[in-house]
Amino acid sequence: MKGTIYVLEDDASISGLIRFSLEREQLVCRTFGSVQEFYAGLKESVPDVALLDIMLPDGNGLDVLKDVKQKHPGVCCIMLSALGQEGDKVTGLNMGADDYISKPFGVMELVARVHAALRRRAGSNIIKIGRLELNNDSMTVTLDGRLLDLNKKEFELLRYCMRNADIVLPRDTLLTEIWGYVDTETRTLDNHIARLRKLGIDNFETVFGVGYRFKKS
């Protein structure tokens, strides 16, 4: 199963070993030695899984965990720390961590837990395309971690387009799927897409004479 993994770990030897092990599994891995570097990477793209150390030179991994879960609830966060007492693990899990691995750890176990996290994410109702993340369970959409205010039809339209990304979707298909009728004269569809574009969702491509395509990139 493919996925992108971010590793926040200030020990270069540990982060190097993790990266080597994950890349052998055909996973994309980026490593960060500080909280500041991690947040810079998060602005560029959102990972599927984040491995977070707790004791860092410029911050605390638990604070990062809380921030990531607030802005990107679909990211699976695994704490990776030398703080391995039961109380430490309970604290991390209660703050929203999906898993907790104590140092020292076995590489094979870590890789297995990452794969398990990816399977859980794949089975969830979260769709992520670039900077955009849609959570079908909570019916929320975030762009760069910012919660968007969508009405029901805007959400349904965006969800349908994201599920059918890179496919040319005829106007009639969209009107039937979202509104349950076909009316070639209506501006309803165009108005809703204009509203989504105004919110910063720039993935919509107009296919003249046909409909729209929702681009992945």
XYZ file of N, CA and C in Angstrom:
651
model
N 0.840 -1.195 0.000
C 0.000 0.000 0.000
C 0.877 1.249 0.000
N 0.592 2.167 -0.928
C 1.401 3.364 -1.061
C 0.966 4.423 -0.062
N 1.886 5.354 0.213
C 1.565 6.429 1.121
C 2.760 7.325 1.344
N 2.495 8.502 1.929
C 3.547 9.460 2.260
C 3.678 9.551 3.770
N 4.910 9.401 4.250
C 5.174 9.404 5.679
C 6.085 10.569 6.027
N 5.707 11.348 7.045
C 6.566 12.389 7.585
C 7.140 11.897 8.915
N 8.432 12.127 9.106
C 9.107 11.708 10.335
C 9.690 12.945 11.010
N 9.199 13.259 12.204
C 9.729 14.370 13.000
C 10.615 13.767 14.088
N 11.917 13.813 13.874
C 12.891 13.166 14.766
C 14.208 13.913 14.673
N 14.730 14.373 15.824
C 15.948 15.180 15.794
C 17.222 14.344 15.776
N 17.130 13.037 16.002
C 18.297 12.166 15.930
C 18.448 11.689 14.490
N 19.487 12.183 13.815
C 19.669 11.896 12.392
C 19.856 10.411 12.117
N 20.501 9.693 13.023
C 20.721 8.263 12.795
C 19.403 7.492 12.840
N 18.523 7.880 13.751
C 17.217 7.208 13.845
C 16.344 7.555 12.645
N 16.282 8.843 12.311
C 15.448 9.240 11.178
C 15.965 8.648 9.875
N 17.284 8.520 9.751
C 17.863 7.916 8.554
C 17.489 6.450 8.427
N 17.527 5.738 9.554
C 17.156 4.326 9.554
C 15.685 4.152 9.199
N 14.837 5.011 9.768
C 13.403 4.933 9.474
C 13.156 5.193 7.992
N 13.794 6.224 7.472
C 13.595 6.559 6.065
C 14.049 5.430 5.156
N 15.191 4.862 5.434
C 15.705 3.755 4.629
C 14.722 2.581 4.657
N 14.210 2.270 5.847
C 13.312 1.127 6.006
C 11.984 1.345 5.282
N 11.447 2.558 5.357
C 10.165 2.832 4.712
C 10.299 2.917 3.199
N 11.391 3.490 2.730
C 11.582 3.594 1.285
C 11.796 2.225 0.653
N 12.329 1.277 1.415
C 12.441 -0.100 0.927
C 11.057 -0.702 0.701
N 10.066 -0.158 1.394
C 8.687 -0.620 1.246
C 7.939 0.183 0.174
N 8.673 0.958 -0.616
C 8.097 1.773 -1.686
C 7.193 2.884 -1.152
N 7.498 3.343 0.067
C 6.751 4.449 0.654
C 7.550 5.740 0.499
N 6.864 6.840 0.323
C 7.519 8.148 0.246
C 7.742 8.635 1.673
N 8.977 9.001 1.989
C 9.300 9.403 3.358
C 10.081 10.706 3.355
N 9.661 11.638 4.212
C 10.390 12.890 4.415
C 10.725 13.013 5.897
N 11.948 13.423 6.195
C 12.384 13.542 7.582
C 12.616 15.013 7.941
N 12.319 15.350 9.211
C 12.462 16.712 9.709
C 13.112 16.663 11.083
N 14.099 17.512 11.289
C 14.837 17.505 12.548
C 14.327 18.478 13.578
N 13.333 19.293 13.224
C 12.798 20.274 14.159
C 11.326 20.513 13.865
N 10.635 21.079 14.837
C 9.224 21.400 14.664
C 9.039 22.418 13.545
N 9.925 23.393 13.496
C 9.834 24.426 12.465
C 9.934 23.824 11.066
N 10.877 22.900 10.878
C 11.031 22.248 9.580
C 9.785 21.423 9.246
N 9.242 20.756 10.251
C 8.058 19.919 10.042
C 6.879 20.761 9.565
N 6.651 21.892 10.215
C 5.532 22.751 9.825
C 5.738 23.331 8.422
N 6.976 23.595 8.067
C 7.264 24.085 6.714
C 6.897 23.015 5.693
N 7.229 21.759 6.006
C 6.875 20.659 5.118
C 5.380 20.454 5.037
N 4.684 20.673 6.147
C 3.236 20.490 6.194
C 2.522 21.516 5.321
N 3.115 22.694 5.165
C 2.520 23.712 4.303
C 2.611 23.317 2.834
N 3.628 22.516 2.499
C 3.809 22.081 1.111
C 2.842 20.962 0.747
N 2.680 20.002 1.635
C 1.762 18.889 1.397
C 1.459 18.203 2.720
N 0.343 17.478 2.754
C -0.095 16.789 3.964
C 0.184 15.295 3.819
N 0.846 14.677 4.799
C 1.176 13.251 4.693
C -0.009 12.371 5.042
N 0.141 11.079 4.776
C -0.855 10.102 5.215
C -0.603 9.703 6.661
N 0.690 9.583 7.017
C 1.085 9.181 8.366
C 2.204 10.093 8.850
N 2.166 10.471 10.127
C 3.238 11.266 10.731
C 3.799 10.515 11.935
N 5.108 10.306 11.942
C 5.807 9.726 13.083
C 6.406 10.884 13.871
N 6.005 11.031 15.126
C 6.365 12.221 15.895
C 7.145 11.863 17.154
N 8.374 12.368 17.235
C 9.124 12.289 18.482
C 8.496 13.303 19.450
N 8.738 13.131 20.727
C 8.152 14.048 21.711
C 9.140 15.124 22.137
N 10.338 14.714 22.535
C 11.335 15.681 23.013
C 12.155 16.187 21.831
N 11.903 17.444 21.467
C 12.531 18.029 20.291
C 13.242 19.322 20.668
N 14.227 19.748 19.863
C 15.018 20.925 20.235
C 14.225 22.221 20.298
N 13.142 22.321 19.534
C 12.389 23.578 19.503
C 10.913 23.390 19.820
N 10.587 22.329 20.532
C 9.186 22.138 20.876
C 8.898 20.749 21.403
N 7.608 20.465 21.521
C 7.139 19.193 22.071
C 6.261 18.494 21.038
N 6.559 17.227 20.800
C 5.807 16.479 19.806
C 4.338 16.333 20.132
N 3.970 16.398 21.407
C 2.566 16.311 21.785
C 1.800 17.555 21.344
N 2.474 18.692 21.383
C 1.849 19.918 20.884
C 1.651 19.834 19.368
N 2.634 19.253 18.693
C 2.524 19.059 17.243
C 1.363 18.114 16.942
N 1.255 17.038 17.716
C 0.158 16.082 17.558
C -1.188 16.792 17.645
N -1.365 17.591 18.670
C -2.627 18.307 18.869
C -2.938 19.222 17.700
N -1.918 19.913 17.210
C -2.094 20.854 16.103
C -2.453 20.114 14.814
N -1.746 19.022 14.528
C -2.000 18.256 13.311
C -3.414 17.686 13.325
N -3.832 17.136 14.452
C -5.156 16.530 14.539
C -6.271 17.568 14.407
N -6.004 18.796 14.849
C -7.005 19.852 14.712
C -7.146 20.298 13.258
N -6.014 20.430 12.569
C -6.031 20.959 11.207
C -6.176 19.878 10.144
N -5.651 18.690 10.419
C -5.687 17.590 9.448
C -6.086 16.299 10.160
N -7.356 16.176 10.543
C -7.782 15.023 11.344
C -7.587 13.676 10.659
N -7.433 13.670 9.346
C -7.261 12.408 8.643
C -5.857 11.845 8.695
N -4.887 12.631 9.154
C -3.500 12.152 9.231
C -3.360 11.192 10.418
N -2.827 10.002 10.161
C -2.567 9.041 11.241
C -1.262 9.441 11.934
N -1.327 9.697 13.225
C -0.146 10.140 13.973
C 0.332 9.035 14.912
N 1.604 8.696 14.782
C 2.228 7.679 15.625
C 3.336 8.343 16.436
N 3.209 8.297 17.745
C 4.251 8.859 18.592
C 5.426 7.895 18.641
N 6.633 8.459 18.626
C 7.863 7.671 18.611
C 8.788 8.296 19.649
N 8.833 7.698 20.856
C 9.500 8.403 21.940
C 10.199 7.470 22.912
N 11.242 8.017 23.569
C 11.928 7.292 24.640
C 11.100 7.306 25.915
N 10.068 8.142 25.963
C 9.165 8.176 27.109
C 8.188 7.010 26.962
N 8.567 5.870 27.511
C 7.816 4.654 27.248
C 7.022 4.100 28.402
N 6.862 4.872 29.475
C 6.060 4.404 30.596
C 4.574 4.386 30.209
N 3.819 3.595 30.938
C 2.394 3.468 30.625
C 1.698 4.830 30.644
N 2.051 5.663 31.620
C 1.434 6.982 31.708
C 1.733 7.852 30.502
N 2.965 7.731 29.976
C 3.342 8.494 28.781
C 2.499 8.066 27.586
N 2.329 6.748 27.448
C 1.543 6.222 26.328
C 0.085 6.641 26.443
N -0.462 6.562 27.638
C -1.858 6.950 27.855
C -2.066 8.424 27.510
N -1.117 9.259 27.920
C -1.213 10.691 27.614
C -1.246 10.919 26.111
N -0.318 10.289 25.389
C -0.262 10.454 23.943
C -1.524 9.973 23.255
N -2.011 8.805 23.651
C -3.214 8.250 23.031
C -4.443 9.086 23.357
N -4.522 9.583 24.576
C -5.658 10.420 24.959
C -5.654 11.767 24.243
N -4.473 12.206 23.800
C -4.379 13.475 23.081
C -4.659 13.320 21.588
N -4.911 12.070 21.160
C -5.299 11.862 19.775
C -4.367 11.017 18.943
N -3.262 10.540 19.533
C -2.340 9.693 18.764
C -3.037 8.401 18.348
N -2.747 7.943 17.140
C -3.325 6.697 16.646
C -2.532 5.484 17.123
N -1.273 5.712 17.505
C -0.416 4.624 17.975
C 0.746 5.240 18.745
N 1.476 4.408 19.490
C 2.594 4.885 20.300
C 3.668 3.807 20.299
N 4.855 4.163 19.834
C 5.975 3.227 19.782
C 7.094 3.740 20.674
N 7.560 2.894 21.589
C 8.617 3.284 22.513
C 9.995 2.993 21.920
N 10.940 3.864 22.220
C 12.335 3.641 21.858
C 13.031 2.880 22.980
N 13.949 1.979 22.650
C 14.310 1.548 21.293
C 13.218 0.665 20.694
N 13.138 0.661 19.388
C 12.083 -0.081 18.713
C 12.689 -0.986 17.647
N 11.929 -1.984 17.242
C 12.338 -2.854 16.138
C 11.862 -2.276 14.824
N 12.736 -2.228 13.838
C 12.390 -1.629 12.553
C 11.223 -2.358 11.895
N 11.222 -3.688 11.974
C 10.151 -4.463 11.345
C 8.800 -4.136 11.988
N 8.799 -3.949 13.309
C 7.556 -3.599 13.988
C 7.093 -2.215 13.558
N 8.006 -1.265 13.472
C 7.642 0.089 13.065
C 7.027 0.086 11.668
N 7.666 -0.615 10.735
C 7.149 -0.681 9.365
C 5.761 -1.313 9.355
N 5.579 -2.355 10.149
C 4.276 -3.028 10.209
C 3.204 -2.084 10.746
N 3.563 -1.288 11.762
C 2.586 -0.355 12.327
C 2.241 0.760 11.338
N 3.220 1.189 10.548
C 2.951 2.196 9.521
C 2.002 1.631 8.470
N 2.248 0.395 8.045
C 1.346 -0.229 7.075
C -0.063 -0.368 7.643
N -0.169 -0.704 8.923
C -1.482 -0.820 9.572
C -2.192 0.526 9.582
N -1.442 1.603 9.839
C -2.022 2.948 9.839
C -2.527 3.322 8.445
N -1.767 2.952 7.430
C -2.180 3.238 6.052
C -3.441 2.467 5.685
N -3.552 1.240 6.162
C -4.763 0.457 5.889
C -5.971 1.083 6.570
N -5.780 1.548 7.802
C -6.890 2.197 8.506
C -7.323 3.461 7.774
N -6.338 4.208 7.303
C -6.665 5.451 6.589
C -7.396 5.151 5.290
N -6.945 4.114 4.579
C -7.584 3.759 3.311
C -9.028 3.324 3.523
N -9.307 2.755 4.692
C -10.651 2.295 4.980
C -11.545 3.366 5.569
N -10.996 4.548 5.787
C -11.789 5.629 6.367
C -12.511 6.413 5.280
N -13.379 7.285 5.691
C -14.141 8.103 4.758
C -13.473 9.450 4.545
N -12.176 9.435 4.332
C -11.430 10.674 4.118
C -10.846 10.664 2.714
N -11.057 11.741 1.995
C -10.487 11.900 0.657
C -9.508 13.061 0.716
N -8.289 12.829 0.282
C -7.267 13.879 0.314
C -6.687 14.052 -1.086
N -6.769 15.264 -1.592
C -6.165 15.605 -2.877
C -5.391 16.899 -2.685
N -4.077 16.791 -2.744
C -3.234 17.971 -2.570
C -3.468 18.642 -1.231
N -3.807 19.908 -1.254
C -4.015 20.703 -0.037
C -5.419 20.558 0.523
N -6.247 19.768 -0.166
C -7.664 19.657 0.151
C -7.960 18.319 0.821
N -8.729 18.361 1.908
C -9.090 17.137 2.614
C -10.572 17.159 2.977
N -11.277 16.101 2.555
C -12.711 15.979 2.811
C -12.957 14.804 3.744
N -13.660 15.064 4.829
C -14.002 14.033 5.803
C -15.494 13.772 5.704
N -15.837 12.582 5.178
C -17.241 12.263 4.948
C -17.983 11.976 6.248
N -17.261 11.509 7.275
C -17.903 11.207 8.550
C -18.400 12.476 9.243
N -17.532 13.485 9.278
C -17.901 14.740 9.948
C -18.473 15.765 8.972
N -18.482 15.416 7.671
C -18.955 16.313 6.611
C -18.251 17.665 6.690
N -16.927 17.600 6.792
C -16.110 18.812 6.833
C -15.079 18.781 5.716
N -14.651 19.960 5.302
C -13.620 20.097 4.280
C -12.606 21.118 4.769
N -11.326 20.775 4.657
C -10.277 21.723 5.013
C -9.371 21.957 3.818
N -8.891 23.168 3.695
C -7.933 23.558 2.663
C -6.741 24.183 3.367
N -5.588 23.548 3.253
C -4.396 23.993 3.983
C -4.670 24.055 5.487
N -5.502 23.115 5.964
C -5.819 23.079 7.390
C -6.896 24.051 7.821
N -7.398 24.855 6.884
C -8.439 25.841 7.197
C -9.806 25.259 6.882
N -10.699 25.276 7.863
C -12.033 24.710 7.687
C -12.863 25.600 6.762
N -13.454 24.990 5.731
C -14.272 25.729 4.778
C -15.740 25.641 5.163
N -16.453 26.725 4.955
C -17.878 26.787 5.276
C -18.669 26.450 4.015
N -19.131 25.191 3.926
C -19.867 24.734 2.749
C -21.296 24.376 3.124
N -22.220 24.638 2.194
C -23.571 24.146 2.411
C -23.662 22.703 1.922
N -24.804 22.061 2.117
C -24.939 20.631 1.833
C -24.659 20.308 0.366
N -25.194 21.074 -0.554
C -25.000 20.783 -1.976
C -23.557 21.049 -2.417
N -22.943 22.074 -1.865
C -21.531 22.326 -2.177
C -20.671 21.161 -1.712
N -20.968 20.647 -0.521
C -20.219 19.502 -0.008
C -20.435 18.284 -0.893
N -21.670 17.996 -1.263
C -21.973 16.822 -2.085
C -21.333 16.938 -3.468
N -21.357 18.129 -4.044
C -20.741 18.345 -5.352
C -19.235 18.132 -5.286
N -18.614 18.715 -4.264
C -17.159 18.559 -4.114
C -16.801 17.101 -3.870
N -17.547 16.421 -3.030
C -17.275 15.009 -2.745
C -17.357 14.166 -4.012
N -18.391 14.388 -4.811
C -18.554 13.614 -6.046
C -17.396 13.872 -7.003
N -17.003 15.124 -7.128
C -15.909 15.469 -8.038
C -14.575 14.912 -7.550
N -14.332 14.951 -6.229
C -13.086 14.416 -5.692
C -13.024 12.893 -5.867
N -14.158 12.238 -5.716
C -14.197 10.787 -5.914
C -13.993 10.397 -7.369
N -14.248 11.347 -8.263
C -14.086 11.089 -9.700
C -13.041 12.021 -10.302
N -11.971 12.253 -9.544
C -10.927 13.187 -9.974
C -10.293 12.760 -11.290
N -9.952 13.760 -12.093
C -9.296 13.600 -13.400
C -10.208 12.984 -14.461
N -11.485 12.839 -14.168
C -12.459 12.336 -15.134
C -13.324 13.513 -15.593
N -13.555 13.605 -16.902
C -14.443 14.657 -17.405
C -15.875 14.304 -17.022
N -16.506 15.190 -16.274
C -17.868 14.959 -15.773
C -18.832 15.877 -16.520
N -19.716 15.305 -17.346
C -20.678 16.122 -18.086
C -21.611 16.879 -17.135
N -22.085 18.008 -17.594
C -23.005 18.821 -16.787
C -24.239 18.009 -16.384
N -24.799 17.256 -17.351
C -26.005 16.484 -17.067
C -25.761 15.469 -15.957
N -24.579 14.856 -15.964
C -24.248 13.873 -14.932
C -24.206 14.529 -13.559
N -23.550 15.668 -13.471
C -23.444 16.365 -12.186
C -24.806 16.839 -11.681
N -25.622 17.360 -12.585
C -26.951 17.824 -12.181
C -27.824 16.667 -11.698
N -27.707 15.520 -12.378
C -28.503 14.353 -11.992
C -28.026 13.778 -10.665
N -26.701 13.648 -10.498
C -26.144 13.031 -9.298
C -26.346 13.896 -8.051
N -26.231 15.202 -8.207
C -26.279 16.091 -7.037
C -27.675 16.664 -6.806
N -28.361 17.055 -7.890
C -29.660 17.712 -7.724
C -30.851 16.841 -8.150
N -30.549 15.747 -8.848
C -31.610 14.827 -9.220
C -32.422 15.234 -10.431
N -31.919 16.186 -11.212
C -32.646 16.584 -12.418
C -31.653 17.091 -13.456
N -32.097 17.208 -14.687
C -31.282 17.752 -15.767
C -32.018 18.949 -16.354
N -31.347 20.070 -16.386
C -31.902 21.288 -16.981
C -30.737 22.048 -17.595
N -30.617 21.989 -18.893
C -29.454 22.569 -19.577
C -29.385 24.082 -19.420
N -30.491 24.701 -19.013
C -30.501 26.160 -18.896
C -30.116 26.639 -17.491
N -30.106 25.743 -16.525
C -29.867 26.174 -15.147
C -28.421 26.617 -14.942
N -28.258 27.610 -14.062
C -26.914 28.086 -13.705
C -26.526 27.578 -12.324
N -27.337 26.693 -11.782
C -27.082 26.182 -10.432
C -25.698 25.569 -10.311
N -25.356 24.681 -11.222
C -24.055 24.012 -11.180
C -22.927 25.025 -11.269
N -23.014 25.930 -12.233
C -21.946 26.914 -12.423
C -21.795 27.820 -11.203
N -22.912 28.183 -10.596
C -22.858 29.044 -9.410
C -22.188 28.335 -8.238
N -22.476 27.049 -8.073
C -21.866 26.291 -6.976
C -20.362 26.124 -7.187
N -19.964 25.862 -8.418
C -18.532 25.712 -8.692
C -17.827 27.058 -8.546
N -18.479 28.126 -8.947
C -17.898 29.456 -8.768
C -17.680 29.748 -7.290
N -18.629 29.328 -6.470
C -18.518 29.531 -5.015
C -17.343 28.728 -4.451
N -17.173 27.471 -4.893
C -16.063 26.636 -4.428
C -14.725 27.227 -4.871
N -14.678 27.738 -6.077
C -13.455 28.385 -6.559
C -13.124 29.620 -5.720
N -14.155 30.366 -5.360
C -13.961 31.575 -4.571
C -13.371 31.247 -3.200
N -13.666 30.051 -2.693
C -13.134 29.616 -1.404
C -11.681 29.154 -1.499
N -11.149 29.105 -2.712
C -9.751 28.724 -2.888
C -9.528 27.369 -3.512
N -10.614 26.658 -3.852
C -10.484 25.334 -4.480
C -10.304 25.552 -5.976
N -9.061 25.455 -6.434
C -8.750 25.786 -7.828
C -8.563 24.547 -8.709
N -9.088 23.396 -8.270
C -8.919 22.157 -9.024
C -9.895 22.022 -10.188
N -10.969 22.818 -10.191
C -11.986 22.671 -11.223
C -11.493 23.216 -12.564
N -11.588 22.377 -13.576
C -11.226 22.776 -14.941
C -12.482 22.709 -15.803
N -12.794 23.801 -16.471
C -13.959 23.831 -17.354
C -13.640 23.134 -18.668
N -14.451 22.162 -19.027
C -14.323 21.484 -20.325
C -15.471 22.013 -21.180
N -15.169 22.970 -22.039
C -16.188 23.695 -22.773
C -17.057 22.765 -23.627
N -18.355 22.980 -23.491
C -19.313 22.177 -24.249
C -19.620 20.834 -23.614
N -18.948 20.501 -22.520
C -19.156 19.194 -21.893
C -19.513 19.358 -20.424
N -18.559 19.859 -19.637
C -18.782 19.965 -18.191
C -17.521 20.392 -17.467
N -17.118 19.615 -16.477
C -15.965 19.978 -15.656
C -15.086 18.748 -15.388
N -13.833 19.027 -15.101
C -12.881 18.009 -14.622
C -12.278 18.519 -13.329
N -12.209 17.645 -12.306
C -11.579 18.003 -11.047
C -10.162 17.439 -11.070
N -9.176 18.318 -11.210
C -7.787 17.895 -11.381
C -7.146 17.547 -10.048
N -6.351 16.479 -10.064
C -5.618 16.106 -8.853
C -4.446 17.034 -8.595
N -3.906 17.641 -9.650
C -2.771 18.544 -9.477
C -2.832 19.634 -10.537
